């Protein structure tokens, strides 16, 4: 039998991804549920990407995919790439 990797799509909890304390709490809960990976989406762009990277590491999660708008690609590709490097995604 194959070992399956489970992941949480954080857009489904995007309202909890707007403040640092609730982000920490949400990552803790997701990790406690047994998830090992996640899709970063719906995050607060005012919060530095390094904070998300720290939270991922703290809770043993890996960002394996993101969701971004075409505007991110058209108007902010360098920043988009930079965030993905910070998240090791």
Backbone as a ProteinNet text record, in pm:
[ID]
protein_1_A
[PRIMARY]
XXXXXXXXXXXXXXXXXXXXXXXXXXXXXXXXXXXXXXXXXXXXXXXXXXXXXXXXXXXXXXXXXXXXXXXXXXXXXXXXXXXXXXXXX
[TERTIARY]
83.6	0	88.5	48.1	123	99.7	200.3	184.9	132.2	18.2	-43	-5.3	13.4	40.8	-88.7	-124.6	-246.8	-213.4	-298.6	-276.3	-405.1	-391.3	-505.8	-501	-614.5	-625.1	-665.4	-574	-596.3	-696.8	-736.4	-840.7	-970.2	-989.6	-1111.6	-1114.6	-999.6	-993.1	-933.9	-955.3	-893.4	-927.1	-1043.9	-1078.7	-989.8	-935.3	-844.8	-699.9	-674	-537.4	-507.9	-574.4	-560.7	-481.1	-463.9	-388.8	-287	-173.4	-64.1	-104.4	-175.8	-211.4	-304.9	-402.8	-495.4	-428	-327.2	-250.3	-175.6	-109.9	-38.6	-135.5	-249.8	-349.9	-403.1	-425.1	-478.2	-377.4	-250.8	-147.7	-133.8	-145.4	-137.7	-251.7	-371.8	-488	-476.4	-432	-417.3	-313.6	-204.1	-100.5	-152.4	-226.1	-281.1	-379.9	-443.5	-536.4	-463.6	-332.2	-254.9	-210.3	-243.8	-198.4	-48.6	18.8	162.7	198.5	104.9	127.5	8	29.2	-81.9	-64.7	-176.6	-179.1	-199	-101	-116.1	-200.4	-313.3	-399.8	-490.1	-526.9	-612.8	-539.9	-406.9	-331.1	-331.9	-303.4	-296.5	-162.6	-164.6	-40.1	32.8	-34.3	32.5	125.6	107.5	194.6	310.5	430.7	550.8	555.2	600.9	605.8	695.6	793.4	881.2	802.8	699.2	616.5	547.8	492.4	428.4	530.7	650.9	756.1	789	798.8	825.5	713.3	589.8	475.1	470.9	501.4	506.4	608.5	726.5	833.1	795.3	743.9	705.8	607.6	515.4	409.5	432.4	552.8	586.9	508.3	472.9	397.4	485.4	453.1	521.4	419.1	456.8	375	414.1	318.4	349.3	280.2	190.2	118.5	59.4	37.6	-27.2	-136.6	-213.5	-316.2	-294.8	-275.9	-246.2	-327.7	-347.1	-423.8	-333.8	-395.3	-319.9	-252.8	-313.8	-253.5	-118.6	-109	18.9	126.1	88.5	183.5	217.4	115.5	135.3	206.5	175.3	224.8	324.4	340.6	427.4	500.7	543.7	605.4	730.6	813.7	934.8	900.1	799.7	757	694.8	619.6	558.5	666.1	767.3	878	951.8	974.8	1043.6	968.2	835.4	755.2	765.5	761	769.2	904.9	1010.8	1142.5	1145.8	1088.9	1086.5	1008.4	900.6	817.5	868.4	975.6	1029.7	922.4	848.3	739	778.7
-117.6	0	124.5	221.5	347.2	430.5	508.5	606.1	735	778.5	898.3	1019.1	1130.1	1256.5	1335.7	1388.1	1466.4	1614	1695.2	1838.7	1914	2030.1	2116.4	2237.4	2268.4	2388.4	2503.1	2595.8	2700.4	2805.8	2805.5	2898.3	2868.6	2742.5	2705.5	2764.3	2807.2	2871.5	3012.2	3075.9	3205.4	3312.7	3306.6	3406.6	3392.2	3274	3250	3279.4	3317.2	3340.9	3489.9	3572.3	3717	3783.6	3715.8	3771.9	3668.7	3716.3	3625.8	3520	3557.6	3458.9	3352.8	3394.6	3296.1	3209	3261.8	3180.5	3071.2	3108.8	3012.2	2905.6	2947.5	2854.5	2762.5	2818.9	2740.4	2636.7	2676.5	2580.3	2470.8	2506.1	2406	2305.8	2354.6	2266.7	2177.1	2233.7	2156.2	2045.6	2079.9	1980.5	1872.5	1911.8	1815.6	1719.2	1763.2	1676.4	1571.9	1587.2	1490.7	1536.8	1658.5	1710.1	1738	1712.9	1737.3	1840.3	1870.6	1968.8	2062.4	2175.7	2268	2348.2	2406.7	2502	2638.6	2726.3	2862.4	2941.1	2987	3073	3148.3	3267.1	3348.1	3413.2	3410.3	3468.9	3621.1	3682	3827.2	3873.5	3945.3	3989.3	4095.9	4155.6	4253.7	4185.4	4056	3979	3924.9	3948	3911.2	3760	3721	3578.9	3498.3	3563.2	3493.1	3442	3515.5	3469.6	3338.9	3332.1	3207.7	3094	3122.6	3020.9	2971.8	3064	3025.6	2938.8	2972.8	2895.6	2756.9	2749.8	2619	2529.4	2583.4	2506.4	2467.6	2562.4	2538.1	2422.4	2412.3	2312.6	2191	2181.5	2063.5	2049.1	2160.9	2159.2	2204.5	2155.5	2198.9	2260.8	2374.4	2436.5	2370.7	2303.5	2233.4	2295.1	2388.9	2453.5	2583.8	2679.2	2804.7	2835.3	2935.1	2984	3133.3	3179	3319.8	3369.5	3499.3	3559.7	3583.4	3602.3	3638.1	3773.2	3860.1	3989.4	3970.6	3872	3842.2	3808.1	3731.3	3693.1	3812.2	3889.4	4000.7	4120	4149.4	4272.7	4250.4	4127.3	4105.4	3973	3933.4	3802.2	3786	3888.2	3877.7	3853.8	3923.8	3905.2	3767.7	3722.5	3589.7	3481.8	3492.5	3396.4	3404.3	3525.7	3543.9	3476.3	3494.5	3430.5	3279.3	3224.8	3079.3	3025.8	3099.8	3059.3	3060	3163.9	3174.2	3057.5	3017.7	2908.4	2770.6	2765.3	2638.5	2562.8	2636.9	2579.5	2573.3
0	0	0	-74.7	-82.3	43.3	76.8	183.7	121.9	167.8	114.5	199	133	199.7	199.7	315.6	324.4	333.8	276.5	279.6	303.5	361.8	389.6	298.1	238.9	155.9	247.7	271.3	370.4	326.8	201.8	159.9	234.8	270.8	343.2	484.2	535.5	667.4	654.5	541.5	511.8	614.3	675.9	777.5	900.5	922.2	1034.9	999.2	875.6	828	814.3	894.8	880.6	992.1	1105.3	1217.2	1266.7	1314.4	1349.9	1452.2	1557.5	1659.6	1603.6	1523.1	1468.2	1362	1295	1199.7	1275.4	1384	1468	1518	1570	1621.3	1510.9	1393.1	1281.1	1234.4	1220.8	1182.8	1287.7	1414.3	1521.9	1508.4	1483.3	1470	1346.6	1236.2	1112.9	1132	1195.6	1222.9	1317.5	1419.2	1515.8	1450.2	1342.2	1269.1	1186.1	1174	1098.2	961.3	924.8	796.7	802.8	692.3	684.5	579.2	490.5	385.2	377.4	309.3	292.4	164.2	124.7	14.8	77.4	64.9	115	16.2	64.4	-15.8	79.3	40.5	124.1	240.2	235.7	346.4	340.2	452.4	464.6	408.4	298.7	233.8	314.5	414	499.3	599.6	618.3	708.2	625.3	674.3	600.6	574.5	456.4	421.3	515.4	576.4	670.3	791.8	831.4	943.3	907.4	787.3	743.4	739.1	690.6	686.7	827.1	922.1	1061	1116.8	1086	1135.6	1072.2	943.6	877.5	945.9	968.8	1032.3	1174.8	1250.5	1390.2	1402.5	1306.6	1315.8	1226.3	1170.3	1091.6	963.1	903	777.8	662.8	544.5	422.8	328.8	272.4	169.2	37.1	-25	-149.6	-271	-245.7	-355.1	-301.5	-390	-352.7	-453.8	-423.4	-515.2	-529.3	-650.4	-675.6	-793.5	-796.3	-904.5	-1025.9	-1138.7	-1258.9	-1239.4	-1159.5	-1130.6	-1060.2	-971.5	-906.1	-1009.6	-1109.2	-1213.5	-1303.7	-1339.5	-1432.3	-1369.7	-1242.6	-1182	-1068.1	-1023.4	-908.4	-912.1	-1030.7	-1046	-957.8	-950.7	-868.6	-722.1	-671.3	-532	-513.1	-610.2	-604.7	-596.2	-677	-675.1	-541.4	-492.8	-364.9	-251.1	-245.6	-139.9	-148.3	-268	-282.9	-236.4	-262.5	-213.4	-60.9	-1.4	145.5	205.3	139.9	189.4	149.1	72	20.8	-57.3	-135.3	-213.5	-359.8
[MASK]
+++++++++++++++++++++++++++++++++++++++++++++++++++++++++++++++++++++++++++++++++++++++++

